[in-house]
XYZ file of C-alpha atoms in Angstrom:
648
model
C 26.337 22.209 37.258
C 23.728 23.611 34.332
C 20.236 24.318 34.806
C 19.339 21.002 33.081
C 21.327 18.612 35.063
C 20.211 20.238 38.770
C 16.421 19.124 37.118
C 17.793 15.990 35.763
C 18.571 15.299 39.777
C 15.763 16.610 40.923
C 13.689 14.170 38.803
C 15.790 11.447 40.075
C 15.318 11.816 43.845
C 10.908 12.100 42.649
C 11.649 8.695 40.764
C 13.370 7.179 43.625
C 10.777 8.849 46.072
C 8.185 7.409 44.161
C 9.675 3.892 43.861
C 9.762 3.852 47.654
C 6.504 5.213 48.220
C 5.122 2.468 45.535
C 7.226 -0.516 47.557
C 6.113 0.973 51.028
C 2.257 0.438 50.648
C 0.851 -3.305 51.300
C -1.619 -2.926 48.561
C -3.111 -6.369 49.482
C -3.062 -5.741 53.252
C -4.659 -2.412 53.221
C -8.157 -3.337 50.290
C -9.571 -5.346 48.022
C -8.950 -6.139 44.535
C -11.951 -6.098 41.926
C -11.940 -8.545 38.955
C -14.037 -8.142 35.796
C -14.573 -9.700 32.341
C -14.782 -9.163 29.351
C -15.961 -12.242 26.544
C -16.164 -10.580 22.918
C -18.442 -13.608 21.628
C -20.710 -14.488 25.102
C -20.667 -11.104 26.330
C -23.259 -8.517 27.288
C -22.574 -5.134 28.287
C -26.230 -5.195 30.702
C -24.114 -7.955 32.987
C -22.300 -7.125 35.674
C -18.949 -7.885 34.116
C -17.614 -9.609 37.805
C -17.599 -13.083 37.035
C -17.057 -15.284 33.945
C -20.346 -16.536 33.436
C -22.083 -12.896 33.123
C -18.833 -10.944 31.583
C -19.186 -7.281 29.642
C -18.806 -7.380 25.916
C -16.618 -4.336 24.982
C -13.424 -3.211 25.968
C -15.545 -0.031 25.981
C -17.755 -0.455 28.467
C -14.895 -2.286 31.042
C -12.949 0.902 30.988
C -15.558 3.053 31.774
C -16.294 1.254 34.834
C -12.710 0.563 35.632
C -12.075 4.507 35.381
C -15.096 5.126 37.548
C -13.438 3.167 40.147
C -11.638 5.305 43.395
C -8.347 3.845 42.711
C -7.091 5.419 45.771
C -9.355 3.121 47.843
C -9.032 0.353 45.596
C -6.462 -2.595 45.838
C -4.989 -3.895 42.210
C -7.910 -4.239 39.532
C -7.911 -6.923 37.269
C -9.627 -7.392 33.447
C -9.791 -10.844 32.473
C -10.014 -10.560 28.633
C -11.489 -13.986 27.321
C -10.184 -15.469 24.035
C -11.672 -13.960 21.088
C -11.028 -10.505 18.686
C -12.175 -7.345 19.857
C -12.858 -5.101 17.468
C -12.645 -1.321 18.755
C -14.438 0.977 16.339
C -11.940 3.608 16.944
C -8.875 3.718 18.560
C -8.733 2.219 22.774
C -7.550 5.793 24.276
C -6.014 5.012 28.248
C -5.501 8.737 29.839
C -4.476 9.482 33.618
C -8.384 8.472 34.296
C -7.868 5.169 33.482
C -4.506 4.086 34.999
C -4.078 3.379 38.458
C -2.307 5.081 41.675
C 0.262 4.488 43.890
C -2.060 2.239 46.126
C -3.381 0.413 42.655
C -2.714 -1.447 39.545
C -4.714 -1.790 36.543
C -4.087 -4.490 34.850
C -5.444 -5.663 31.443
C -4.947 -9.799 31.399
C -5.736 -12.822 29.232
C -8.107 -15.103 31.117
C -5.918 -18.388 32.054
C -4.513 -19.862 28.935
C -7.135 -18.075 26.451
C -5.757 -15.674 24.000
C -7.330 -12.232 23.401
C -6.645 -9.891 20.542
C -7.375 -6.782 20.008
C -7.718 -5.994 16.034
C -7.599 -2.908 14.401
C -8.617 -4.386 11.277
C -11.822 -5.610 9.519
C -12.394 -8.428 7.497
C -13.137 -8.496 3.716
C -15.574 -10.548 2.877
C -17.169 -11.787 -0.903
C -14.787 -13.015 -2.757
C -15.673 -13.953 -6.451
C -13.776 -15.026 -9.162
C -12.863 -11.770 -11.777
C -10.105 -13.655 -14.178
C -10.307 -17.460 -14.824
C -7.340 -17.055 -17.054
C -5.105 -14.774 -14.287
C -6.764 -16.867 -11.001
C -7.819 -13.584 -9.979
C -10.534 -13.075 -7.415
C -12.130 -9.865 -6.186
C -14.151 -8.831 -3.201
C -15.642 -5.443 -2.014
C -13.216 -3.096 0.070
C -16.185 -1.291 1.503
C -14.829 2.400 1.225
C -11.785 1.225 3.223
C -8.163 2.339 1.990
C -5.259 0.510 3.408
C -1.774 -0.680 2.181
C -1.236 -4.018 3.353
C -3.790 -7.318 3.231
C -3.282 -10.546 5.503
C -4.676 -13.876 4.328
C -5.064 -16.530 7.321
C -2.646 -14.094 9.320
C -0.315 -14.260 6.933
C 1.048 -10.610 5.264
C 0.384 -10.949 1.304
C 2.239 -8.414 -1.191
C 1.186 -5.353 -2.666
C 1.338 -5.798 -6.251
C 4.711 -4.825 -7.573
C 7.049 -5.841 -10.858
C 9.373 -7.053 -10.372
C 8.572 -9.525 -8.508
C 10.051 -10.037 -4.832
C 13.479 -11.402 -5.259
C 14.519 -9.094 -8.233
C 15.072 -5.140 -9.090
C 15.065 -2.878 -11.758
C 18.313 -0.130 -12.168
C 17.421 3.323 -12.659
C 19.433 4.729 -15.995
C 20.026 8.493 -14.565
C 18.831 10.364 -11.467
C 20.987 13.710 -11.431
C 19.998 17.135 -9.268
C 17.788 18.933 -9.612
C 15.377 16.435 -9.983
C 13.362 16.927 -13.077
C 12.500 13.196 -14.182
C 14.243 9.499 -13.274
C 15.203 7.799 -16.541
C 14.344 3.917 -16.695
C 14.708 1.380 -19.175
C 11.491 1.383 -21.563
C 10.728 -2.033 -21.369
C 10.268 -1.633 -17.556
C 7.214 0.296 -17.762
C 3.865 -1.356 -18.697
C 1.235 0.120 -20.071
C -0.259 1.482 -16.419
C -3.863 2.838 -16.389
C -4.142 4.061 -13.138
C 0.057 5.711 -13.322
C -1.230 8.193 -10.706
C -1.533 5.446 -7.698
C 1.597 3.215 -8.912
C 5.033 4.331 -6.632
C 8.140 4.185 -7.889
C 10.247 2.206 -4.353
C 13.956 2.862 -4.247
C 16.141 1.433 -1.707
C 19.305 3.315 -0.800
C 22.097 2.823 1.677
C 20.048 2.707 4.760
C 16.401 4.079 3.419
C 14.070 3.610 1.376
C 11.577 5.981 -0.485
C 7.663 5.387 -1.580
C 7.173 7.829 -4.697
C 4.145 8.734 -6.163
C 4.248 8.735 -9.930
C 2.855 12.061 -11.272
C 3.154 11.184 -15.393
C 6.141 9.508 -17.685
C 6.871 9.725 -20.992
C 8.987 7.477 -23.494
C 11.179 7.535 -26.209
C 12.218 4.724 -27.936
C 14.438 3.201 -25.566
C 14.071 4.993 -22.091
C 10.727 6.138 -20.161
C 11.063 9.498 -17.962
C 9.377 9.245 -15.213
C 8.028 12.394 -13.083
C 7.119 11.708 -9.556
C 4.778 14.464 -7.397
C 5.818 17.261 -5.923
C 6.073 16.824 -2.558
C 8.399 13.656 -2.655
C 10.618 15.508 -5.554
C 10.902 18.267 -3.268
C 12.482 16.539 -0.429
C 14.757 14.851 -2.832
C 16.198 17.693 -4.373
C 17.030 19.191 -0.218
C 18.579 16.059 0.924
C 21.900 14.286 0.826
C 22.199 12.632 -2.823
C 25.230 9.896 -1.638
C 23.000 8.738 1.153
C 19.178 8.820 -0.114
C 19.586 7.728 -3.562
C 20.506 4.702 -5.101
C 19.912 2.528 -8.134
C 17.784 -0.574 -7.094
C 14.100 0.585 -7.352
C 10.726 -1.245 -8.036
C 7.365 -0.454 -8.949
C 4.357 -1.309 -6.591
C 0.279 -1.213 -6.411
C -1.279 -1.138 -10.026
C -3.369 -4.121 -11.392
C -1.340 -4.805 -14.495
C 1.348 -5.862 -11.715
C -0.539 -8.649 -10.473
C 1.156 -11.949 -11.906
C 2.028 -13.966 -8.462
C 0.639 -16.290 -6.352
C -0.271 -14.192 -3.092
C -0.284 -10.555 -4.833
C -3.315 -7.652 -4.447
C -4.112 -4.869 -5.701
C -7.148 -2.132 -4.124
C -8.618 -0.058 -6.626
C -10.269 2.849 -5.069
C -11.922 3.998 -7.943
C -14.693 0.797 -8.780
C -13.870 0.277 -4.819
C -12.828 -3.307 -5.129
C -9.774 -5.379 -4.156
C -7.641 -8.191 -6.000
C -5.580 -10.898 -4.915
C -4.442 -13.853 -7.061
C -4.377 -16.786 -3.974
C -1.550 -19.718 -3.733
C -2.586 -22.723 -5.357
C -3.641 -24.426 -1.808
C -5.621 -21.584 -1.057
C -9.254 -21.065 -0.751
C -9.840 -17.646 -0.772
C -13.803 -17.931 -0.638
C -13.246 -19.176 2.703
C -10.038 -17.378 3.952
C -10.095 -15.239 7.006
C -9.096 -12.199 5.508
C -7.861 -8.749 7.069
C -7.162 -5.377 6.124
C -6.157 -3.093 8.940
C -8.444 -0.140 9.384
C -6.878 1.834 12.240
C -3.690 3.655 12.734
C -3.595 3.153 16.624
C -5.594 0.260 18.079
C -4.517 1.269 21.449
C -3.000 4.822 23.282
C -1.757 5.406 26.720
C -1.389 9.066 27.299
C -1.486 11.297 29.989
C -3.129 15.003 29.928
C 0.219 16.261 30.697
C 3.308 15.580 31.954
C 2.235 17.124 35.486
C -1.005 14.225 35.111
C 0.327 11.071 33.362
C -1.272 7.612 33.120
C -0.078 5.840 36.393
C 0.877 1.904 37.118
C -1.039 0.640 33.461
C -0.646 -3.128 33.124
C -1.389 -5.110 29.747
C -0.350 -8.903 30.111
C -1.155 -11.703 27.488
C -2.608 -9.442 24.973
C -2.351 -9.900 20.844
C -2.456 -6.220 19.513
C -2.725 -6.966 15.574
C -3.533 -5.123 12.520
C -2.815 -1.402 12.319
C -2.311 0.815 8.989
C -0.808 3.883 8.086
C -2.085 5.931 4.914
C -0.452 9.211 5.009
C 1.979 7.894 2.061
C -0.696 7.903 0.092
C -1.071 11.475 -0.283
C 2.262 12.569 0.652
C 4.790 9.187 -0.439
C 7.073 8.440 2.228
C 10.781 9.442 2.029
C 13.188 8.415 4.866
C 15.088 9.646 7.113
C 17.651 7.211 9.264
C 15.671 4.684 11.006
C 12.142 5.182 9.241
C 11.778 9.051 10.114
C 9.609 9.871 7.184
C 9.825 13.647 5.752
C 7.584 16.146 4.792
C 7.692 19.420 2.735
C 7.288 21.740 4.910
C 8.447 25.600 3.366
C 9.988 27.530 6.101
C 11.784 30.584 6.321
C 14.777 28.812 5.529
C 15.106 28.150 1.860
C 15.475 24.180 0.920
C 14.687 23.511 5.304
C 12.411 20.170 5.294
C 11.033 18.551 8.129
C 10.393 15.353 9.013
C 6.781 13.892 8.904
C 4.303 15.090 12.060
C 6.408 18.001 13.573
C 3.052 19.961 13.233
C 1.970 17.606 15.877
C 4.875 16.130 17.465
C 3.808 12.864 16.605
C 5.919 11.263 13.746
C 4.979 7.912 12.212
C 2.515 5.947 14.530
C 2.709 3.075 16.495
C -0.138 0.786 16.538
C -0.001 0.846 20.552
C 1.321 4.391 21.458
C 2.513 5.348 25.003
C 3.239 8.857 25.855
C 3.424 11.132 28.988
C 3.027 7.342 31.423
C 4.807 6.615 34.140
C 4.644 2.778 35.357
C 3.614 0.851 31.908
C 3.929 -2.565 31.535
C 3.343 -4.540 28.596
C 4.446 -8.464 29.230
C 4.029 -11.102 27.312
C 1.886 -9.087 24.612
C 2.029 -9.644 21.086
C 2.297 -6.845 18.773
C 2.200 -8.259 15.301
C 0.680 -6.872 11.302
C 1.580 -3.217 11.687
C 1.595 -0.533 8.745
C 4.169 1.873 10.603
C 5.375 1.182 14.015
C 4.830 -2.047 16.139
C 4.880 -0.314 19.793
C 6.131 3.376 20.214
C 7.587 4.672 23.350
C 7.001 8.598 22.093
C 7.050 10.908 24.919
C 7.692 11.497 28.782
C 7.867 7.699 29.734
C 9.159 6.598 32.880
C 10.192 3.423 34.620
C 7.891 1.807 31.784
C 8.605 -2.061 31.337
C 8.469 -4.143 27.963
C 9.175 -7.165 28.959
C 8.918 -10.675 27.017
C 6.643 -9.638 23.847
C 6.698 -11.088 20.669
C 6.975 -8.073 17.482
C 6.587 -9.290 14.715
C 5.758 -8.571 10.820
C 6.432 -5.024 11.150
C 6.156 -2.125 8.535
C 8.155 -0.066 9.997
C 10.719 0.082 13.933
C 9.198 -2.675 15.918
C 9.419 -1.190 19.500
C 10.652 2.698 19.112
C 11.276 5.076 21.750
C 11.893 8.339 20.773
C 11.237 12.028 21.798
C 10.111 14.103 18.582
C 11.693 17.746 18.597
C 9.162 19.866 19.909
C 11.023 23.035 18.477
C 9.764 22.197 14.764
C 13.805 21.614 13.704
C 15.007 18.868 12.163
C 15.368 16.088 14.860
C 18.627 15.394 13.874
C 19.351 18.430 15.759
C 20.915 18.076 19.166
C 17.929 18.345 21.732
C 17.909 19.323 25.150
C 14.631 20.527 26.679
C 14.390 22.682 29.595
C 12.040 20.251 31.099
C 13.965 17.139 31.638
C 10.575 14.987 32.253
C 10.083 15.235 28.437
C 12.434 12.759 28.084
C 11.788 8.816 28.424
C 13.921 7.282 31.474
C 14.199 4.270 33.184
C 12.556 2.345 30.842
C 13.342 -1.465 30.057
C 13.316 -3.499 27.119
C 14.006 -7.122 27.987
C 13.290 -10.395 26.831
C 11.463 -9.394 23.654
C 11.317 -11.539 20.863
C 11.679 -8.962 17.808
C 11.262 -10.388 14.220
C 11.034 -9.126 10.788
C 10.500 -5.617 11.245
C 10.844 -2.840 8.376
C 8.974 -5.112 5.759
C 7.776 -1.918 4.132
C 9.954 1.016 5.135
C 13.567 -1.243 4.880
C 15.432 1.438 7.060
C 13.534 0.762 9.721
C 15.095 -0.788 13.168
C 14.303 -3.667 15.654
C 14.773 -1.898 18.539
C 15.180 1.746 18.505
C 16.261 3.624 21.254
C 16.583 7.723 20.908
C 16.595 10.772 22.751
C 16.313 8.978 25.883
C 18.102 8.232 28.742
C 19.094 5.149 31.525
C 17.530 2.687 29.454
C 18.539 -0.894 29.630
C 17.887 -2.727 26.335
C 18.922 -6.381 27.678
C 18.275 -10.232 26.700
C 16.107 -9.604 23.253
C 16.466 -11.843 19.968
C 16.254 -9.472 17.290
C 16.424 -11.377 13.818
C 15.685 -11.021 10.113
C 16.149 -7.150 9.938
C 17.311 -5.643 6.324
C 18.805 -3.001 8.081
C 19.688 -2.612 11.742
C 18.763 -4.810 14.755
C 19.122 -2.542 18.009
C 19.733 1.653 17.495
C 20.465 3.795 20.231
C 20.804 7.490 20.104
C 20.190 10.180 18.092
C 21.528 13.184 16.193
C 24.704 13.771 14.269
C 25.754 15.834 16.505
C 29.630 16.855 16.339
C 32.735 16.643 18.372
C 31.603 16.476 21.870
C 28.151 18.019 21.169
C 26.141 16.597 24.475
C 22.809 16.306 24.801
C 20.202 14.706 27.127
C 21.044 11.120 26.336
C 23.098 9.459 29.224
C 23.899 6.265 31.284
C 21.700 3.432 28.570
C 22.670 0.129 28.393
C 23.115 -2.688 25.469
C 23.277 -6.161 27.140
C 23.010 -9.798 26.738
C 21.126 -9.163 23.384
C 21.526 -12.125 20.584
C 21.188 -10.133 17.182
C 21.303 -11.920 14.071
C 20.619 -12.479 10.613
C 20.383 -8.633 9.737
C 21.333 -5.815 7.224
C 19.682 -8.827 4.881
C 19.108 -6.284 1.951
C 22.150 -6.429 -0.275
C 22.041 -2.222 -1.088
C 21.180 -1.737 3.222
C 24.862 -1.940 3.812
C 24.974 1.266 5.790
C 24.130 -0.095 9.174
C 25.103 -2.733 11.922
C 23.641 -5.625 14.326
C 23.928 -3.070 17.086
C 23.813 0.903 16.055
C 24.460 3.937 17.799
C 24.659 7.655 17.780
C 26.053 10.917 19.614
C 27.273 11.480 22.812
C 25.587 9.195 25.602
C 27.808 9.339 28.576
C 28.140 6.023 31.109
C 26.531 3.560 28.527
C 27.635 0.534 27.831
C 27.318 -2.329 24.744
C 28.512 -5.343 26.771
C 28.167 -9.289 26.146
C 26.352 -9.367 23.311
C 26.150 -11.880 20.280
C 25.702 -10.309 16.726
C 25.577 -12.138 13.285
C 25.331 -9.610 10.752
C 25.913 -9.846 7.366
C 27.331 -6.191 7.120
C 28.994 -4.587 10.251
C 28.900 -5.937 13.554
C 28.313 -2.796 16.203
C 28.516 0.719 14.368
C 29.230 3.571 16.751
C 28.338 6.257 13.952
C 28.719 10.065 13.942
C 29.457 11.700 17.427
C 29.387 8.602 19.157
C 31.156 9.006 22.359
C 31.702 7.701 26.158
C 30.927 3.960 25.108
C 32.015 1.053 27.084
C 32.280 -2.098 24.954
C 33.405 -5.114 26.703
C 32.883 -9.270 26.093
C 30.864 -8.558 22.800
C 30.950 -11.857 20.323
C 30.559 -10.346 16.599
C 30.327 -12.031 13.736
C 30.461 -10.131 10.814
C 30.838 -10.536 7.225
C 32.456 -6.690 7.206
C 33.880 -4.351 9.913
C 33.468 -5.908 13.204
C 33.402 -2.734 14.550
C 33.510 0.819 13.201
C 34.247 4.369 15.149
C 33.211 6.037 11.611
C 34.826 9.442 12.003
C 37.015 11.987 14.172
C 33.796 13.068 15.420
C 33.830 9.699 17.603
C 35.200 10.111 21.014
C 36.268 8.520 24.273
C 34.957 4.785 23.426
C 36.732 1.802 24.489
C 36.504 -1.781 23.025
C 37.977 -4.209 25.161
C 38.403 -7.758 25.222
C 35.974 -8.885 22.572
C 35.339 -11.728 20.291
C 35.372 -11.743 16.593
C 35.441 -13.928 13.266
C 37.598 -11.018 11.521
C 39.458 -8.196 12.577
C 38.685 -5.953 9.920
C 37.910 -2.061 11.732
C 37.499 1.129 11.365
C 38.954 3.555 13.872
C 39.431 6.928 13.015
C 37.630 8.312 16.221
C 39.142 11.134 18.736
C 40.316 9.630 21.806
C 38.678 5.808 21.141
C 40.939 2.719 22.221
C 40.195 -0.898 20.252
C 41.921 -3.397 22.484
C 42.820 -7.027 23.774
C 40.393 -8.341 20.870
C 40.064 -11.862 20.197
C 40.287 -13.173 17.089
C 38.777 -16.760 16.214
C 38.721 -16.872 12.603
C 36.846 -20.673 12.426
C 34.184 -19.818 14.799
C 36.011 -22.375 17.736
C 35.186 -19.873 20.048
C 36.776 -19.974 23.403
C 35.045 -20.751 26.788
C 34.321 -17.105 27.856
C 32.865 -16.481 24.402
C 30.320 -19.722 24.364
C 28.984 -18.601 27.820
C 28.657 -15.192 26.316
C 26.826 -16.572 23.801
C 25.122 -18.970 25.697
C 23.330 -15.974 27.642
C 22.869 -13.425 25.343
C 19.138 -13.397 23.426
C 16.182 -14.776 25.990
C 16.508 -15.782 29.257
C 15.049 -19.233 30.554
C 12.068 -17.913 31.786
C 11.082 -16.196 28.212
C 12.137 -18.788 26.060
C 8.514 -19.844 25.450
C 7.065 -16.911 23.838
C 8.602 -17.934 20.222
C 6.480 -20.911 20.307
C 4.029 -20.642 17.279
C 1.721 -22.816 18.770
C 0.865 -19.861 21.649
C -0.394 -16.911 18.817
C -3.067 -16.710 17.064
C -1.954 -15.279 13.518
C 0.487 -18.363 14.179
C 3.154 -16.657 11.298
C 6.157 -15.991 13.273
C 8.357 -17.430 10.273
C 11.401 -18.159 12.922
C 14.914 -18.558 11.690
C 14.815 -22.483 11.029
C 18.718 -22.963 11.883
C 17.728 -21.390 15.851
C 21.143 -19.216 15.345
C 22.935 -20.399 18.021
């Protein structure tokens, strides 16, 4: 037995300590719980905050008193959050202070039926009329930059040509990159070239590029993108990260649609041409202003936030800017990169390793223990919906709605810490760096990776014993659920163990045509003792992907129906999987793994699927108790845009 797996068990027999010593202790027997609110429109932060008709104000001045609180003496302690928007100035920061112990909750609520959100954003106000011919209107941005707009909760379009629903073809893209060659007649006459991108989409990425200059000839235009992004390009895979389809996004010359905008930093205004039924004077309109709107994090992994409860909470409107000075090209699963000059000539690394951080998540959770987040909506994001980074444990996310998503909607990964490429096998030599024991259940997960189209429903990395169970994941244009990480080679191990892919009802993903390299359910490297069991997939690519190093799968009483492989083992660095007894429309495969067994597989070509199949189905996605959240009617941006066939 190594060094890491004698701390592994030691961990285990805290955790299972600490679950005893939580069940042992009659909270409710022992003191008394404390309620406050909190009414954004009636409140005052001069009341006493402990009873709805004389509730605090800001979210603020609750959590000061909250932390203030001996939680050791204190029973559960409840914040009823009224209905209304709260508008933190800056982001809502939880640390160990303001969690509770192993004698207390703290638990964050909606008050009865009312809905609260909590809104990174701020509202643009003053719209006037700028071009009777165009329809366009324009209001002051008010110094703010951001990259997405939302009209009466609904997500408008960055100004782009063409428009959504068509692509241009680059000519010629060869290595090293000098200039990408487009047809002349693509290019408009631009007067602001140096904030227009240039957005490809590849076989499971896609890149933001920031147009440096172009010249033209008098057929083709040559166009030379900045540094940093043609850096990156030029150290990266070619097959994988570059392909044809581009478009161009965010000048004004681009705005000829209904529901377009443009932000022009310069005279500090922003466009938007409004749908015909629209009346933009008196539109709520939102641009998201912070990156975070709310982070749980511990000191340290010796003092993490303890037994955090949100319930009932809408978490809406978050940005991310950093592609504006850097672009944004992807690595797998919306990993952005960064040039970075090492020691190593042509060595990138991806986005945040200076700080560990990566691509945000507009609620952020890191070095917690005991997080809950039920019945929460996370929805109008600019990166990440809700990010799982670092050093969770026994953390629940259970029946949320995600939805509208720039980027992963819930991720849970553990950055490399060692400044490598994370694609590198990891295994730290503490083991509580790693997230364990969470749960991801009942979550209602729906168009994520609007922006960043290589992003992932549910993503799952360098974790371990996590249970990913009874979520609808839908209208993804690449993957629905992703677990693992690294491409690690024959046999490589590494901390990821014992997680588990159940009951989930994936559908109508890999929706973009050129996304073709992914799967309804996704997974990487060696994770020994974890299952992918009775699901339901509808994908229009593959069905479940065990890619590069995959190994010690069990896959059992899956339905899949795919339009390609039903299931793939892509290469002999696959090992020791075993597909048995599962349902498909076709039997098309690929199994060219070490040691991997495809077996007793059902094949039901019309879709009359068997008995054992419909009950399959019948359970996979939301259980009974869950099935409410997708009603529209219970969220206030009330845009969920739900698959109007149901699915099932």
């Amino acid at each position: 037995m190594n060094t890491i797996q004698r701390l592994f068990q030691l961990f285990q027999a805290i955790s299972v300590a600490a679950i005893l010593m939580f069940a042992a202790v009659p909270v409710a027997a022992q003191t008394i719980a404390k309620n406050f609110y909190v009414n954004p429109e009636k409140g005052n932060d001069n009341n006493p905050g402990t009873s709805v008709s004389a509730p605090f104000k800001t979210l603020s001045k609750v959590k000061g008193v909250v932390r203030g609180i001996d939680k050791t003496k204190s029973g559960d302690i409840i914040v009823n959050l009224l209905g209304g928007t709260y508008y933190p100035p800056s982001t809502l920061a939880f640390d160990e202070k303001d969690g509770g112990s192993a004698t207390c909750k703290v638990i964050y609520t909606n008050y009865k039926d009312e809905v609260p959100v909590i809104s990174g954003g701020k509202e643009i106000t003053g719209w006037k009329l700028f071009d009777k011919a165009k329809n366009i209107y324009r209001a002051p941005a008010n110094s703010m930059e951001f990259r997405q707009l939302y009209v009466n909760g609904k997500r408008t379009i960055r100004a782009r040509q063409p428009n959504i629903g068509s692509n241009y073809q680059i000519v010629d893209y060869k290595k090293p990159l000098t200039t990408i060659k487009i047809n002349k007649s693509e290019l408009l006459n631009i007067k602001s070239i140096e904030k227009t991108e240039i957005v490809t989409t590849n076989n499971f990425t896609s890149n933001h590029l920031r147009i440096k200059s172009f010249t033209s000839d008098n057929n083709y235009s040559y166009i030379d993108i900045q540094d940093n992004e043609k850096y990156i390009l030029n150290h990266i895979t070619e097959g994988a990260f570059w392909k044809k389809n581009y478009f161009f996004e965010n000048a004004y010359e681009f705005i000829d649609a209904e529901g377009e905008w443009y932000l022009n930093t310069a005279d500090g205004f922003v466009y938007y041409k409004p749908f015909k039924d629209e009346n933009i004077e008196n539109a709520e309109v939102i641009a998201p202003n912070l990156e975070t709107i709310v982070k749980v994090e511990g000191a340290s992994l010796d003092s993490p936030v303890l037994n955090l409860e949100f319930r009932g909470i809408e978490f809406m409107y978050a940005t991310w800017l950093w592609p504006n000075k850097n672009g944004c090209v992807e690595y797998q699963a919306f990993h952005p990169l960064s040039n970075v000059q090492t020691e190593i000539e042509g060595q990138y690394k991806e986005y945040g390793a200076e700080n560990n951080f990566g691509a945000p998540g507009g609620v952020y959770v890191a070095k917690a223990d005991y997080i809950t987040f039920e019945r929460c909506g996370f929805q109008h994001m600019g990166a990440n919906g809700l990010k799982l980074h670092y050093g969770t444990h026994n953390c629940k996310i259970i029946g949320n709605v995600v939805n509208d998503i720039s980027g992963n909607g819930i991720y849970e990964m553990m950055q490399n810490y060692d400044n490598k490429p994370s694609m590198e096998k990891y295994n730290p030599a503490d083991i509580r760096e790693v997230s364990s024991y969470d749960l991801i259940c009942n979550n209602f997960v729906n168009n994520s990776g609007v922006d960043y189209k290589g992003s992932v429903g549910i993503f799952c990395g360098y974790a371990r014993n996590v249970t990913i169970a009874h979520n609808e994941v839908v209208n993804m244009p690449y993957t629905g659920i992703s677990v693992g990480w690294g491409w690690g080679g024959l046999k490589d191990t590494t901390v990821m163990a014992d997680n588990k892919i159940v009951d989930n009802f994936v559908h109508n993903v890999n929706m973009d045509t050129i996304m073709w390299d992914g799967g309804g359910i996704y997974t990487l490297a060696d994770q020994p003792h974890s299952i992918c069991n009775n699901n339901y997939v509808i994908s229009r690519c593959r069905g479940l992907y065990f890619d590069e190093g995959t190994g010690n799968y069990t896959i059992t009483n899956n339905v899949v129906d795919s339009g390609h492989e039903w299931i793939t083992f892509w290469s002999k660095k696959h090992h020791d999987n075993i597909a048995d007894n599962n349902y498909t429309v076709n039997l098309k495969n690929r199994d060219i793994g070490t040691n991997c067994v495809i077996r007793n597989t059902i094949h039901v070509p019309d879709r009359n699927w068997p008995k054992q199949a419909k009950d399959i189905i019948s359970k996979a996605g939301l259980e009974e108790k869950y099935k409410d959240i997708k009603d529209e009617k219970k969220w206030k941006s009330n845009k969920l845009g739900l698959d109007p066939k149901g699915g099932k």
